[in-house]
Short mmCIF file of C-alpha atoms in Angstrom, two decimals:
data_model
loop_
_atom_site.label_atom_id
_atom_site.label_comp_id
_atom_site.label_asym_id
_atom_site.label_seq_id
_atom_site.Cartn_x
_atom_site.Cartn_y
_atom_site.Cartn_z
CA MET A 1 -20.82 -170.53 -202.80
CA THR A 2 -20.41 -169.78 -199.13
CA VAL A 3 -23.66 -168.46 -197.75
CA LEU A 4 -22.63 -167.96 -194.16
CA GLU A 5 -19.16 -167.56 -192.87
CA ILE A 6 -18.45 -166.97 -189.21
CA ARG A 7 -15.00 -165.81 -188.22
CA ASN A 8 -13.83 -165.59 -184.64
CA LEU A 9 -17.30 -164.99 -183.22
CA SER A 10 -17.50 -164.28 -179.50
CA VAL A 11 -20.69 -163.61 -177.60
CA PHE A 12 -20.63 -162.21 -174.08
CA PHE A 13 -23.17 -161.28 -171.50
CA SER A 14 -22.90 -158.49 -169.01
CA ARG A 15 -24.25 -159.43 -165.63
CA TYR A 16 -24.67 -157.59 -162.41
CA TYR A 17 -23.50 -159.07 -159.15
CA ASN A 18 -23.35 -157.62 -155.64
CA TRP A 19 -25.95 -155.05 -156.68
CA PHE A 20 -23.93 -152.68 -158.83
CA ARG A 21 -20.88 -154.49 -160.02
CA LYS A 22 -20.91 -155.42 -163.65
CA ARG A 23 -19.09 -158.33 -165.15
CA THR A 24 -18.96 -159.63 -168.67
CA GLU A 25 -18.94 -163.36 -169.21
CA ALA A 26 -17.99 -164.83 -172.54
CA CYS A 27 -20.30 -167.63 -173.69
CA LEU A 28 -18.95 -168.09 -177.19
CA ASN A 29 -15.27 -167.77 -177.82
CA GLY A 30 -13.62 -167.51 -181.19
CA LEU A 31 -16.12 -169.66 -183.04
CA GLU A 32 -15.45 -170.45 -186.70
CA LEU A 33 -17.95 -171.98 -189.05
CA SER A 34 -19.04 -171.78 -192.65
CA VAL A 35 -21.96 -173.15 -194.62
CA GLY A 36 -22.22 -173.22 -198.36
CA ALA A 37 -25.30 -173.23 -200.58
CA GLY A 38 -26.73 -176.71 -200.89
CA GLN A 39 -24.92 -177.82 -197.78
CA LEU A 40 -26.34 -179.25 -194.59
CA VAL A 41 -24.00 -178.69 -191.67
CA ALA A 42 -24.90 -180.22 -188.34
CA VAL A 43 -23.72 -178.47 -185.22
CA ILE A 44 -23.38 -180.79 -182.25
CA GLY A 45 -22.01 -180.31 -178.80
CA SER A 46 -22.62 -180.66 -175.11
CA SER A 47 -25.53 -178.91 -173.46
CA GLY A 48 -24.58 -175.38 -172.60
CA SER A 49 -21.88 -175.20 -175.25
CA GLY A 50 -23.54 -172.22 -176.85
CA LYS A 51 -25.30 -173.90 -179.76
CA SER A 52 -28.47 -171.85 -179.43
CA LEU A 53 -26.49 -168.67 -178.88
CA LEU A 54 -24.82 -169.22 -182.22
CA ALA A 55 -28.24 -169.35 -183.90
CA HIS A 56 -29.42 -166.26 -182.09
CA ALA A 57 -26.27 -164.35 -182.92
CA VAL A 58 -26.66 -165.05 -186.64
CA MET A 59 -30.31 -164.03 -186.55
CA GLY A 60 -29.51 -160.95 -184.51
CA ILE A 61 -31.93 -161.81 -181.72
CA LEU A 62 -29.54 -162.00 -178.80
CA PRO A 63 -30.90 -160.71 -175.52
CA ARG A 64 -30.30 -157.09 -174.67
CA ASN A 65 -27.46 -157.63 -172.25
CA ALA A 66 -25.46 -159.57 -174.80
CA GLY A 67 -22.79 -158.28 -177.10
CA TRP A 68 -20.75 -159.92 -179.79
CA SER A 69 -17.50 -159.47 -181.61
CA GLY A 70 -15.95 -161.07 -184.63
CA GLN A 71 -17.19 -161.25 -188.17
CA MET A 72 -20.24 -162.83 -189.71
CA LEU A 73 -20.45 -162.77 -193.47
CA TYR A 74 -23.63 -163.50 -195.37
CA LYS A 75 -22.81 -164.14 -199.03
CA GLY A 76 -19.61 -162.20 -198.56
CA GLU A 77 -21.42 -159.25 -197.08
CA LEU A 78 -20.81 -158.23 -193.49
CA LEU A 79 -23.86 -159.16 -191.42
CA THR A 80 -24.74 -155.97 -189.58
CA PRO A 81 -27.79 -155.51 -187.31
CA GLN A 82 -29.48 -153.55 -190.11
CA LEU A 83 -28.86 -156.30 -192.61
CA GLN A 84 -30.00 -158.94 -190.16
CA GLN A 85 -33.22 -157.10 -189.60
CA ARG A 86 -33.82 -156.81 -193.31
CA LEU A 87 -33.04 -160.44 -194.04
CA ARG A 88 -34.50 -162.36 -191.16
CA GLY A 89 -37.78 -164.01 -191.85
CA ARG A 90 -37.05 -163.72 -195.55
CA GLU A 91 -33.62 -164.99 -196.47
CA LEU A 92 -32.62 -166.00 -192.97
CA ALA A 93 -35.00 -168.37 -191.23
CA LEU A 94 -34.85 -169.85 -187.77
CA VAL A 95 -36.65 -172.90 -186.49
CA PRO A 96 -36.60 -172.16 -182.78
CA GLN A 97 -35.86 -174.73 -180.15
CA SER A 98 -38.82 -174.09 -177.94
CA VAL A 99 -42.38 -174.46 -179.11
CA SER A 100 -43.21 -171.45 -176.96
CA TYR A 101 -42.03 -169.26 -179.85
CA LEU A 102 -45.49 -169.67 -181.39
CA ASN A 103 -48.05 -167.00 -180.68
CA PRO A 104 -50.51 -168.68 -178.30
CA LEU A 105 -53.42 -166.45 -179.31
CA MET A 106 -53.22 -166.91 -183.05
CA GLN A 107 -54.36 -169.76 -185.23
CA VAL A 108 -51.30 -171.56 -186.47
CA GLY A 109 -52.25 -171.34 -190.14
CA LYS A 110 -52.43 -167.59 -189.90
CA GLN A 111 -49.12 -167.43 -188.07
CA VAL A 112 -47.36 -169.48 -190.68
CA ARG A 113 -48.82 -167.44 -193.52
CA MET A 114 -47.79 -164.17 -191.92
CA SER A 115 -44.29 -165.25 -191.05
CA GLY A 116 -41.53 -163.02 -192.33
CA GLY A 117 -43.75 -160.02 -192.76
CA GLY A 118 -45.49 -161.01 -195.98
CA VAL A 119 -48.80 -162.76 -196.35
CA ARG A 120 -48.79 -165.98 -198.29
CA SER A 121 -51.68 -167.65 -200.00
CA ARG A 122 -53.80 -170.33 -198.44
CA THR A 123 -53.03 -172.79 -201.21
CA GLU A 124 -49.34 -172.37 -200.61
CA LEU A 125 -49.88 -173.01 -196.94
CA ARG A 126 -52.10 -175.99 -197.57
CA SER A 127 -49.59 -177.69 -199.83
CA MET A 128 -46.86 -177.03 -197.27
CA PHE A 129 -48.93 -178.46 -194.43
CA ARG A 130 -49.80 -181.47 -196.53
CA ARG A 131 -46.13 -182.04 -197.13
CA TYR A 132 -45.51 -182.11 -193.41
CA GLY A 133 -48.45 -184.42 -192.74
CA LEU A 134 -50.63 -181.79 -191.11
CA GLU A 135 -54.32 -181.96 -191.88
CA SER A 136 -56.18 -178.92 -193.13
CA GLN A 137 -58.10 -178.45 -189.88
CA VAL A 138 -54.79 -177.87 -188.13
CA GLU A 139 -54.63 -174.48 -189.84
CA ARG A 140 -57.46 -173.20 -187.69
CA MET A 141 -56.15 -174.63 -184.43
CA TYR A 142 -54.36 -172.73 -181.70
CA PRO A 143 -50.94 -173.86 -180.47
CA PHE A 144 -52.31 -175.34 -177.22
CA GLN A 145 -54.44 -177.75 -179.23
CA LEU A 146 -51.45 -179.32 -180.94
CA SER A 147 -49.17 -182.07 -179.72
CA GLY A 148 -45.46 -181.44 -179.34
CA GLY A 149 -44.63 -183.16 -182.60
CA MET A 150 -47.27 -181.21 -184.51
CA MET A 151 -46.03 -177.90 -183.13
CA ARG A 152 -42.55 -178.79 -184.20
CA ARG A 153 -43.77 -179.45 -187.74
CA VAL A 154 -45.64 -176.15 -187.75
CA LEU A 155 -42.41 -174.39 -186.79
CA VAL A 156 -40.49 -176.16 -189.52
CA SER A 157 -43.08 -175.18 -192.11
CA THR A 158 -42.95 -171.56 -190.89
CA ALA A 159 -39.26 -171.43 -191.62
CA THR A 160 -39.42 -173.17 -194.95
CA LEU A 161 -42.45 -171.50 -196.51
CA GLY A 162 -40.59 -168.34 -197.39
CA GLY A 163 -37.92 -169.95 -199.51
CA ALA A 164 -35.13 -168.86 -197.18
CA GLU A 165 -31.55 -169.17 -198.33
CA LEU A 166 -30.11 -169.82 -194.91
CA ILE A 167 -32.11 -171.97 -192.53
CA ILE A 168 -30.98 -172.41 -188.96
CA ALA A 169 -32.83 -175.15 -187.13
CA ASP A 170 -32.32 -175.31 -183.40
CA GLU A 171 -32.99 -178.83 -182.07
CA PRO A 172 -35.78 -179.54 -184.57
CA THR A 173 -35.95 -183.22 -183.68
CA SER A 174 -36.04 -183.25 -179.90
CA GLY A 175 -39.18 -184.89 -178.56
CA LEU A 176 -39.97 -186.61 -181.82
CA HIS A 177 -39.89 -190.36 -182.18
CA ALA A 178 -37.28 -191.90 -184.42
CA GLU A 179 -39.26 -192.04 -187.68
CA LEU A 180 -40.60 -188.52 -187.38
CA ALA A 181 -37.17 -187.21 -186.44
CA GLN A 182 -35.69 -188.85 -189.48
CA GLU A 183 -38.43 -187.45 -191.67
CA THR A 184 -37.77 -183.96 -190.32
CA VAL A 185 -34.06 -184.21 -191.03
CA MET A 186 -34.89 -185.47 -194.51
CA ARG A 187 -36.97 -182.34 -195.09
CA PHE A 188 -33.93 -180.24 -194.28
CA ARG A 189 -31.85 -182.35 -196.61
CA GLU A 190 -34.38 -181.67 -199.38
CA LEU A 191 -34.19 -177.96 -198.67
CA ALA A 192 -30.43 -178.12 -198.91
CA ASP A 193 -30.68 -180.01 -202.18
CA GLU A 194 -32.94 -177.24 -203.47
CA GLY A 195 -30.09 -174.82 -202.87
CA SER A 196 -30.53 -173.50 -199.36
CA ALA A 197 -27.79 -173.55 -196.78
CA VAL A 198 -28.92 -175.41 -193.67
CA LEU A 199 -27.39 -175.22 -190.23
CA LEU A 200 -28.87 -177.97 -188.08
CA ILE A 201 -28.21 -177.58 -184.39
CA THR A 202 -28.79 -180.79 -182.53
CA HIS A 203 -27.41 -183.17 -179.97
CA ASP A 204 -28.93 -186.17 -181.66
CA LEU A 205 -25.94 -187.06 -183.77
CA GLU A 206 -27.35 -190.36 -184.94
CA SER A 207 -30.42 -189.00 -186.69
CA VAL A 208 -28.52 -186.32 -188.62
CA LEU A 209 -25.47 -188.33 -189.53
CA PRO A 210 -26.83 -189.96 -192.71
CA TYR A 211 -27.97 -186.61 -194.14
CA ALA A 212 -25.32 -184.11 -193.12
CA ASP A 213 -22.44 -183.00 -195.32
CA ALA A 214 -20.26 -181.87 -192.46
CA ILE A 215 -20.42 -181.97 -188.69
CA ALA A 216 -19.21 -179.09 -186.56
CA VAL A 217 -18.43 -180.00 -182.97
CA LEU A 218 -18.86 -177.29 -180.36
CA TYR A 219 -17.45 -177.49 -176.88
CA GLY A 220 -17.16 -174.85 -174.20
CA GLY A 221 -18.30 -172.08 -176.48
CA THR A 222 -15.94 -172.67 -179.34
CA SER A 223 -15.91 -174.84 -182.41
CA ILE A 224 -13.26 -177.49 -181.92
CA GLU A 225 -13.62 -179.54 -185.04
CA VAL A 226 -15.37 -179.55 -188.38
CA ALA A 227 -15.29 -182.94 -190.02
CA PRO A 228 -17.09 -184.58 -192.93
CA ALA A 229 -19.94 -186.79 -191.75
CA HIS A 230 -18.25 -190.01 -192.81
CA TYR A 231 -15.52 -189.44 -190.21
CA PHE A 232 -18.14 -190.36 -187.61
CA SER A 233 -18.02 -194.06 -188.25
CA GLY A 234 -16.36 -197.19 -186.96
CA ASP A 235 -14.48 -196.56 -183.75
CA GLY A 236 -14.06 -192.88 -184.50
CA THR A 237 -10.32 -192.91 -185.05
CA MET A 238 -10.73 -190.63 -188.04
CA LEU A 239 -11.85 -187.87 -185.71
CA ARG A 240 -9.03 -185.68 -184.60
CA HIS A 241 -10.16 -183.87 -181.50
CA PRO A 242 -10.25 -185.98 -178.30
CA TYR A 243 -13.64 -184.51 -177.38
CA SER A 244 -15.18 -185.55 -180.69
CA ARG A 245 -13.84 -189.05 -180.19
CA ALA A 246 -15.20 -189.17 -176.62
CA LEU A 247 -18.58 -188.00 -177.88
CA TRP A 248 -18.63 -190.69 -180.52
CA THR A 249 -17.67 -193.54 -178.19
CA ALA A 250 -20.23 -192.44 -175.59
CA LEU A 251 -23.14 -193.04 -177.97
CA PRO A 252 -25.40 -195.91 -176.91
CA ARG A 253 -24.81 -197.68 -180.19
CA ASN A 254 -21.04 -197.59 -179.70
CA GLU A 255 -19.23 -198.21 -176.42
CA PHE A 256 -21.60 -196.18 -174.24
CA THR A 257 -18.71 -195.40 -171.94
CA PRO A 258 -17.98 -191.93 -170.64
CA PRO A 259 -14.35 -190.83 -170.64
CA LYS A 260 -12.51 -191.86 -167.52
CA GLY A 261 -11.53 -189.45 -164.83
CA LYS A 262 -13.52 -186.74 -163.19
CA PRO A 263 -17.18 -186.26 -163.80
CA LEU A 264 -17.73 -183.67 -166.48
CA VAL A 265 -18.77 -180.58 -164.69
CA ARG A 266 -18.22 -177.81 -167.16
CA PRO A 267 -15.62 -177.00 -169.74
CA ALA A 268 -13.13 -174.35 -168.84
CA ARG A 269 -14.74 -171.10 -169.90
CA SER A 270 -11.63 -168.99 -169.97
CA ALA A 271 -10.67 -167.67 -173.35
CA ALA A 272 -7.18 -169.06 -173.09
CA GLY A 273 -6.32 -172.64 -173.94
CA CYS A 274 -8.34 -175.66 -174.95
CA PRO A 275 -11.71 -176.05 -173.18
CA TYR A 276 -11.26 -179.81 -172.99
CA ARG A 277 -7.82 -179.77 -171.39
CA GLU A 278 -9.02 -180.96 -167.96
CA TYR A 279 -10.24 -184.25 -169.37
CA CYS A 280 -7.86 -184.82 -172.22
CA GLU A 281 -5.36 -187.61 -171.71
CA SER A 282 -2.62 -186.01 -173.74
CA ALA A 283 -3.04 -182.46 -172.46
CA SER A 284 0.21 -180.61 -172.02
CA GLU A 285 1.24 -177.25 -170.67
CA ALA A 286 0.79 -175.74 -174.11
CA CYS A 287 -2.96 -176.56 -173.99
CA ARG A 288 -3.44 -174.22 -171.03
CA SER A 289 -2.55 -170.91 -172.53
CA GLY A 290 -3.06 -168.87 -175.61
CA GLN A 291 -5.46 -169.41 -178.44
CA ILE A 292 -5.21 -172.90 -179.84
CA PRO A 293 -4.64 -172.41 -183.56
CA VAL A 294 -7.00 -173.84 -186.11
CA ARG A 295 -5.31 -176.55 -188.09
CA ARG A 296 -6.63 -177.39 -191.52
CA VAL A 297 -6.50 -181.03 -192.28
CA ASN A 298 -7.40 -182.51 -195.66
CA GLU A 299 -11.18 -182.19 -195.15
CA GLY A 300 -12.34 -179.81 -192.47
CA TRP A 301 -10.26 -178.52 -189.62
CA VAL A 302 -9.49 -179.09 -185.96
CA ARG A 303 -8.44 -176.92 -183.06
CA CYS A 304 -6.01 -179.15 -181.22
CA ILE A 305 -2.27 -179.03 -180.74
CA ASP A 306 -1.82 -182.79 -180.94
CA ALA A 307 -3.85 -183.36 -184.06
CA THR A 308 -1.98 -184.73 -186.99
CA MET B 1 -41.64 -205.03 -153.71
CA ARG B 2 -43.35 -205.36 -157.04
CA LEU B 3 -45.23 -202.81 -159.05
CA GLU B 4 -48.18 -204.20 -160.94
CA ALA B 5 -50.48 -202.37 -163.28
CA GLN B 6 -53.52 -204.15 -164.60
CA GLN B 7 -55.86 -203.18 -167.37
CA LEU B 8 -54.86 -199.53 -167.14
CA GLY B 9 -56.94 -197.11 -169.11
CA TYR B 10 -56.96 -193.36 -169.30
CA ARG B 11 -59.25 -191.04 -171.14
CA LEU B 12 -59.33 -187.36 -171.83
CA ALA B 13 -63.08 -187.24 -172.32
CA LYS B 14 -65.91 -189.68 -172.50
CA ASP B 15 -65.22 -192.06 -175.38
CA ASN B 16 -61.87 -190.43 -176.03
CA TRP B 17 -59.51 -193.04 -174.67
CA LEU B 18 -55.82 -192.35 -174.70
CA PHE B 19 -55.14 -196.02 -174.06
CA ARG B 20 -56.88 -199.04 -172.56
CA ASN B 21 -56.00 -202.50 -171.36
CA ILE B 22 -52.39 -201.90 -170.56
CA ASP B 23 -50.72 -204.44 -168.30
CA LEU B 24 -47.24 -204.15 -166.97
CA THR B 25 -45.22 -205.40 -164.06
CA LEU B 26 -42.01 -203.97 -162.70
CA GLU B 27 -39.78 -206.25 -160.66
CA PRO B 28 -37.16 -204.94 -158.27
CA GLY B 29 -33.72 -204.77 -159.78
CA GLN B 30 -35.04 -205.18 -163.29
CA ILE B 31 -34.66 -202.59 -166.01
CA THR B 32 -37.67 -202.36 -168.25
CA GLY B 33 -37.89 -200.27 -171.37
CA LEU B 34 -41.16 -198.75 -172.53
CA MET B 35 -41.46 -197.65 -176.12
CA GLY B 36 -44.30 -196.36 -178.18
CA PRO B 37 -45.19 -193.67 -180.69
CA SER B 38 -45.35 -190.05 -179.54
CA GLY B 39 -48.70 -189.04 -178.21
CA ALA B 40 -49.61 -192.60 -177.29
CA GLY B 41 -49.61 -191.92 -173.57
CA LYS B 42 -46.19 -193.06 -172.38
CA SER B 43 -45.83 -190.13 -170.03
CA THR B 44 -49.37 -190.66 -168.77
CA ILE B 45 -48.52 -194.23 -167.87
CA ALA B 46 -45.48 -192.92 -165.99
CA ARG B 47 -47.66 -190.47 -164.11
CA ILE B 48 -50.15 -193.15 -163.19
CA LEU B 49 -47.44 -195.50 -161.95
CA ALA B 50 -45.87 -192.75 -159.87
CA GLY B 51 -49.25 -191.89 -158.43
CA PHE B 52 -49.77 -188.40 -159.76
CA ILE B 53 -53.00 -189.18 -161.50
CA GLN B 54 -55.59 -191.89 -161.11
CA PRO B 55 -56.29 -194.17 -164.04
CA ALA B 56 -59.80 -194.06 -165.44
CA GLU B 57 -59.93 -197.81 -165.23
CA GLY B 58 -57.71 -200.58 -163.96
CA SER B 59 -55.29 -200.28 -161.11
CA ALA B 60 -51.65 -199.81 -160.26
CA VAL B 61 -50.63 -201.66 -157.15
CA LEU B 62 -47.43 -201.91 -155.16
CA LYS B 63 -47.10 -205.42 -153.78
CA LYS B 64 -44.87 -205.87 -150.83
CA ALA B 65 -43.96 -209.36 -149.80
CA LEU B 66 -44.32 -209.72 -146.06
CA GLN B 67 -41.36 -211.63 -144.82
CA HIS B 68 -42.86 -213.62 -142.00
CA GLU B 69 -46.16 -214.49 -143.54
CA ASN B 70 -46.48 -216.24 -146.79
CA ARG B 71 -48.56 -213.59 -148.42
CA GLU B 72 -48.30 -210.22 -150.04
CA ARG B 73 -49.58 -206.90 -148.92
CA SER B 74 -50.80 -204.66 -151.70
CA SER B 75 -51.23 -200.98 -151.58
CA ALA B 76 -52.81 -199.08 -154.36
CA ILE B 77 -50.81 -196.31 -155.90
CA GLY B 78 -52.09 -192.89 -156.49
CA GLY B 79 -54.64 -190.39 -155.48
CA ALA B 80 -54.69 -186.72 -156.18
CA VAL B 81 -54.18 -185.27 -152.74
CA THR B 82 -55.01 -187.88 -150.14
CA ASP B 83 -55.87 -191.36 -151.22
CA LYS B 84 -57.36 -194.25 -149.36
CA GLN B 85 -54.14 -195.25 -147.68
CA GLY B 86 -53.67 -191.74 -146.44
CA TRP B 87 -50.63 -190.87 -148.57
CA LYS B 88 -50.46 -187.15 -148.85
CA ARG B 89 -48.51 -185.23 -151.44
CA ARG B 90 -46.22 -182.46 -150.59
CA ARG B 91 -43.59 -181.92 -153.18
CA THR B 92 -43.94 -179.62 -156.13
CA ASP B 93 -43.88 -182.57 -158.41
CA GLY B 94 -46.01 -184.45 -155.92
CA SER B 95 -43.89 -187.47 -155.31
CA ILE B 96 -42.99 -186.98 -151.71
CA VAL B 97 -45.69 -188.11 -149.38
CA ARG B 98 -46.62 -188.08 -145.80
CA LYS B 99 -48.83 -190.28 -143.76
CA PRO B 100 -51.30 -188.32 -141.70
CA GLY B 101 -50.02 -188.10 -138.17
CA GLY B 102 -46.89 -189.99 -139.07
CA ASN B 103 -43.44 -189.11 -140.27
CA THR B 104 -42.66 -187.90 -143.72
CA VAL B 105 -42.00 -190.91 -145.90
CA PRO B 106 -40.57 -190.66 -149.38
CA TYR B 107 -42.84 -192.27 -151.89
CA PRO B 108 -41.40 -195.58 -153.10
CA VAL B 109 -41.98 -194.79 -156.76
CA GLN B 110 -40.11 -191.75 -158.03
CA LEU B 111 -40.53 -190.18 -161.43
CA ILE B 112 -38.01 -188.19 -163.42
CA PHE B 113 -39.80 -185.88 -165.78
CA GLN B 114 -39.06 -185.18 -169.37
CA HIS B 115 -38.85 -181.43 -168.81
CA PRO B 116 -36.96 -180.75 -165.58
CA GLU B 117 -37.72 -177.05 -165.65
CA GLN B 118 -41.39 -177.89 -165.13
CA ALA B 119 -40.68 -180.21 -162.21
CA VAL B 120 -39.01 -177.76 -159.87
CA ASN B 121 -40.21 -174.75 -157.97
CA PRO B 122 -38.71 -171.75 -159.78
CA LYS B 123 -38.61 -169.72 -156.58
CA TRP B 124 -36.49 -172.21 -154.69
CA LYS B 125 -32.75 -172.47 -154.80
CA LEU B 126 -31.35 -175.80 -155.91
CA GLN B 127 -30.23 -176.66 -152.39
CA ARG B 128 -33.83 -176.70 -151.18
CA ILE B 129 -35.03 -178.51 -154.30
CA VAL B 130 -32.48 -181.27 -154.02
CA GLU B 131 -33.17 -181.81 -150.33
CA GLU B 132 -36.91 -181.84 -150.77
CA GLY B 133 -37.32 -185.54 -150.13
CA ALA B 134 -34.25 -186.47 -148.20
CA LYS B 135 -30.78 -185.04 -147.93
CA PRO B 136 -28.60 -186.56 -150.64
CA ASP B 137 -25.12 -187.52 -149.54
CA GLN B 138 -22.07 -185.93 -151.06
CA GLU B 139 -21.16 -189.13 -152.85
CA LEU B 140 -24.41 -189.16 -154.81
CA LEU B 141 -23.95 -185.54 -155.86
CA SER B 142 -20.45 -186.12 -157.13
CA LEU B 143 -21.51 -189.34 -158.84
CA LEU B 144 -24.06 -187.37 -160.83
CA GLY B 145 -21.52 -184.65 -161.56
CA ILE B 146 -23.37 -181.97 -159.63
CA ASP B 147 -21.17 -179.00 -158.91
CA PRO B 148 -21.67 -177.78 -155.32
CA GLY B 149 -21.81 -174.25 -156.69
CA TRP B 150 -25.08 -175.03 -158.50
CA LEU B 151 -26.91 -175.55 -155.22
CA ASP B 152 -26.77 -171.85 -154.52
CA ARG B 153 -28.54 -170.96 -157.74
CA TYR B 154 -32.09 -170.73 -158.98
CA PRO B 155 -33.39 -173.23 -161.54
CA ARG B 156 -33.42 -170.73 -164.39
CA GLU B 157 -29.68 -170.24 -163.96
CA LEU B 158 -28.93 -173.85 -164.87
CA SER B 159 -29.17 -175.54 -168.22
CA GLY B 160 -31.68 -178.32 -168.81
CA GLY B 161 -29.10 -181.03 -168.44
CA GLU B 162 -27.75 -179.61 -165.19
CA LEU B 163 -31.25 -179.27 -163.82
CA GLN B 164 -32.08 -182.81 -164.82
CA ARG B 165 -29.15 -184.10 -162.79
CA CYS B 166 -30.43 -182.19 -159.76
CA CYS B 167 -33.89 -183.71 -160.25
CA LEU B 168 -32.28 -187.11 -160.39
CA ALA B 169 -30.39 -186.42 -157.16
CA ARG B 170 -33.65 -185.37 -155.55
CA ALA B 171 -35.35 -188.59 -156.55
CA LEU B 172 -32.44 -190.88 -155.72
CA ALA B 173 -31.92 -189.28 -152.31
CA CYS B 174 -35.28 -190.81 -151.34
CA LYS B 175 -33.89 -194.28 -152.04
CA PRO B 176 -36.94 -195.30 -154.06
CA SER B 177 -37.87 -198.88 -154.86
CA PHE B 178 -38.74 -197.91 -158.39
CA LEU B 179 -37.49 -195.14 -160.58
CA ILE B 180 -39.37 -194.12 -163.70
CA ALA B 181 -37.20 -192.24 -166.15
CA ASP B 182 -39.37 -190.46 -168.70
CA GLU B 183 -37.00 -189.35 -171.49
CA MET B 184 -34.55 -188.60 -168.73
CA THR B 185 -31.53 -187.93 -170.89
CA SER B 186 -33.07 -186.82 -174.16
CA MET B 187 -31.80 -183.27 -173.69
CA LEU B 188 -28.25 -184.31 -172.87
CA ASP B 189 -25.24 -184.87 -175.05
CA ALA B 190 -23.91 -188.39 -175.44
CA ILE B 191 -21.12 -188.10 -172.90
CA THR B 192 -23.30 -186.76 -170.11
CA GLN B 193 -25.97 -189.28 -171.03
CA ALA B 194 -23.56 -192.18 -170.72
CA GLN B 195 -22.25 -190.80 -167.47
CA ILE B 196 -25.64 -190.38 -165.86
CA TRP B 197 -26.85 -193.78 -166.94
CA HIS B 198 -23.75 -195.46 -165.59
CA ALA B 199 -24.34 -193.73 -162.26
CA VAL B 200 -28.02 -194.68 -162.20
CA LEU B 201 -27.35 -198.28 -163.19
CA GLY B 202 -24.75 -198.55 -160.42
CA ILE B 203 -27.18 -197.24 -157.84
CA ALA B 204 -30.00 -199.45 -159.15
CA GLN B 205 -27.85 -202.53 -158.83
CA GLN B 206 -26.64 -201.57 -155.40
CA GLN B 207 -30.08 -200.84 -154.00
CA GLY B 208 -32.05 -203.38 -155.98
CA MET B 209 -34.07 -200.59 -157.52
CA GLY B 210 -36.41 -201.33 -160.39
CA LEU B 211 -36.21 -199.03 -163.39
CA LEU B 212 -38.70 -198.13 -166.08
CA VAL B 213 -37.00 -196.39 -168.97
CA ILE B 214 -39.21 -194.44 -171.34
CA SER B 215 -37.38 -193.30 -174.42
CA HIS B 216 -37.52 -192.83 -178.15
CA ASP B 217 -33.89 -193.74 -178.46
CA GLN B 218 -33.80 -197.33 -179.61
CA PRO B 219 -30.05 -197.92 -179.25
CA LEU B 220 -30.21 -196.54 -175.71
CA ILE B 221 -33.11 -198.80 -174.72
CA ARG B 222 -31.38 -201.79 -176.25
CA ARG B 223 -28.22 -200.97 -174.36
CA LEU B 224 -29.88 -200.45 -170.99
CA CYS B 225 -32.84 -202.71 -170.61
CA ASP B 226 -33.39 -206.30 -169.54
CA ARG B 227 -36.66 -206.31 -171.42
CA VAL B 228 -38.57 -203.93 -173.61
CA ILE B 229 -42.33 -203.62 -173.73
CA TYR B 230 -44.47 -202.14 -176.45
CA PRO B 231 -47.86 -202.07 -174.75
CA TRP B 232 -49.45 -200.62 -177.88
CA GLU B 233 -48.35 -203.45 -180.09
CA THR B 234 -48.95 -206.50 -177.95
CA ALA B 235 -50.33 -208.24 -181.00
CA ASN B 236 -47.09 -207.73 -182.83
CA GLU B 237 -45.04 -210.20 -180.83
CA ASN B 238 -41.95 -210.18 -182.99
CA LYS B 239 -41.34 -206.53 -182.13
CA LYS B 240 -40.63 -207.50 -178.55
CA VAL B 241 -36.92 -207.26 -178.08
CA THR B 242 -35.27 -209.08 -175.23
CA VAL B 243 -31.67 -208.11 -175.35
CA ARG B 244 -29.33 -207.65 -172.47
CA GLY B 245 -27.02 -204.72 -173.12
#
């Protein structure tokens, strides 16, 4: 069953410049993504490709000057602001990127128990903390007393205590050492196996690869490829978008070579054409204009004209 | 120039040692990896070596070989505001220094922080931040993929990865003898990471700069470093990896 389906999602910000002139800038452009129950989909992409915005758009916590268009379906139902408000914290859970999302003046145990509006029992909390390797005295500590890794685990337990059906984790492994990162990803895998849909936003491809069902690659505010995890193996020839291939070869455990040519400044942000066209070796005139159609290939899909 | 740390120890409170008895030496032109569990004090070691904080015990010393005499001159690193040698801190992240009465001299050990947004003055535009130590040449900026348009912005208007590249330009403009990279690229995607490391390695080779790479990313460390040290597991010798990437 598809828990979350995103169709043609665009997010834009209105900004003022020269005092009174207003301009809207698109940050996400025609993004497509879907997650099924029991699935763990990893979302990877360059920094600034709009990964966090995607999470915030689904949760309905975009900043005030942002607007969005497109369709988001939660279990086939259109995700409206009212529905988002009703569901978030209960069926929709977010593990935020920054540890500053914790209330600095509240003991973490209390925060976790009160998450999502309801109050949960101490025993429930204790068993959850034990599962994440947090000792019972941590419950009475304040966020400033915890290390970065501990705060991260507190955040993860906040999101998972409520039995959410859709969990969006935004960079849950950054700042954790390899074993802890792996353990965290394994927790999300367990949650997926228990029937939740998990969207794992990360740039650490290597730690999520063994546990993910599918990988969605974001670039320049749009999703350019969704591929099963096993496509990311060998020399990456199974990947169909040139950006995904470049990302794979640039990993330290592979070639560790950046694509040749200009330094990567920023992807083209205009709505028209492929955002990677400036760096792509086989870019043609057709890549510059219009919306690049989504092409379904046996497993997953790709947004590239040249893909076979 | 050689950077030597002997018997370093740091504590948060009496009898609450973060680490003790840590020895390490950085040679010019050598790339050293430093690994250890989170919370073990890797960033604290970086701060001590770059002279932001004083160790509770032990010493970090920069040894400069004097060409004409057959001996070395050592100068201790560190000091909060003004230390014994008269180095004075000026920069927001403290690593530019001035000798009293003398010219402004960039500090020979530069540190790249894990969180760039905490290492820059939020009220300064990037232009001023990047030129804090010395004016970086255009070549360096383009090598690091810094868009000239960024320099007219404030730090909050750039993403973490973009800001990190500016911090790197700031440090490299000073032409340091040693660069300490504390999780420098952990917030970047693989392509940008590879790009930045290739640029830094090129500069290090060209200038004979010594590098200390602190990272959790084992494949990255293995790829980059001439040697890897695990100061917390000195007993466990077989964990020492010596691979040239």
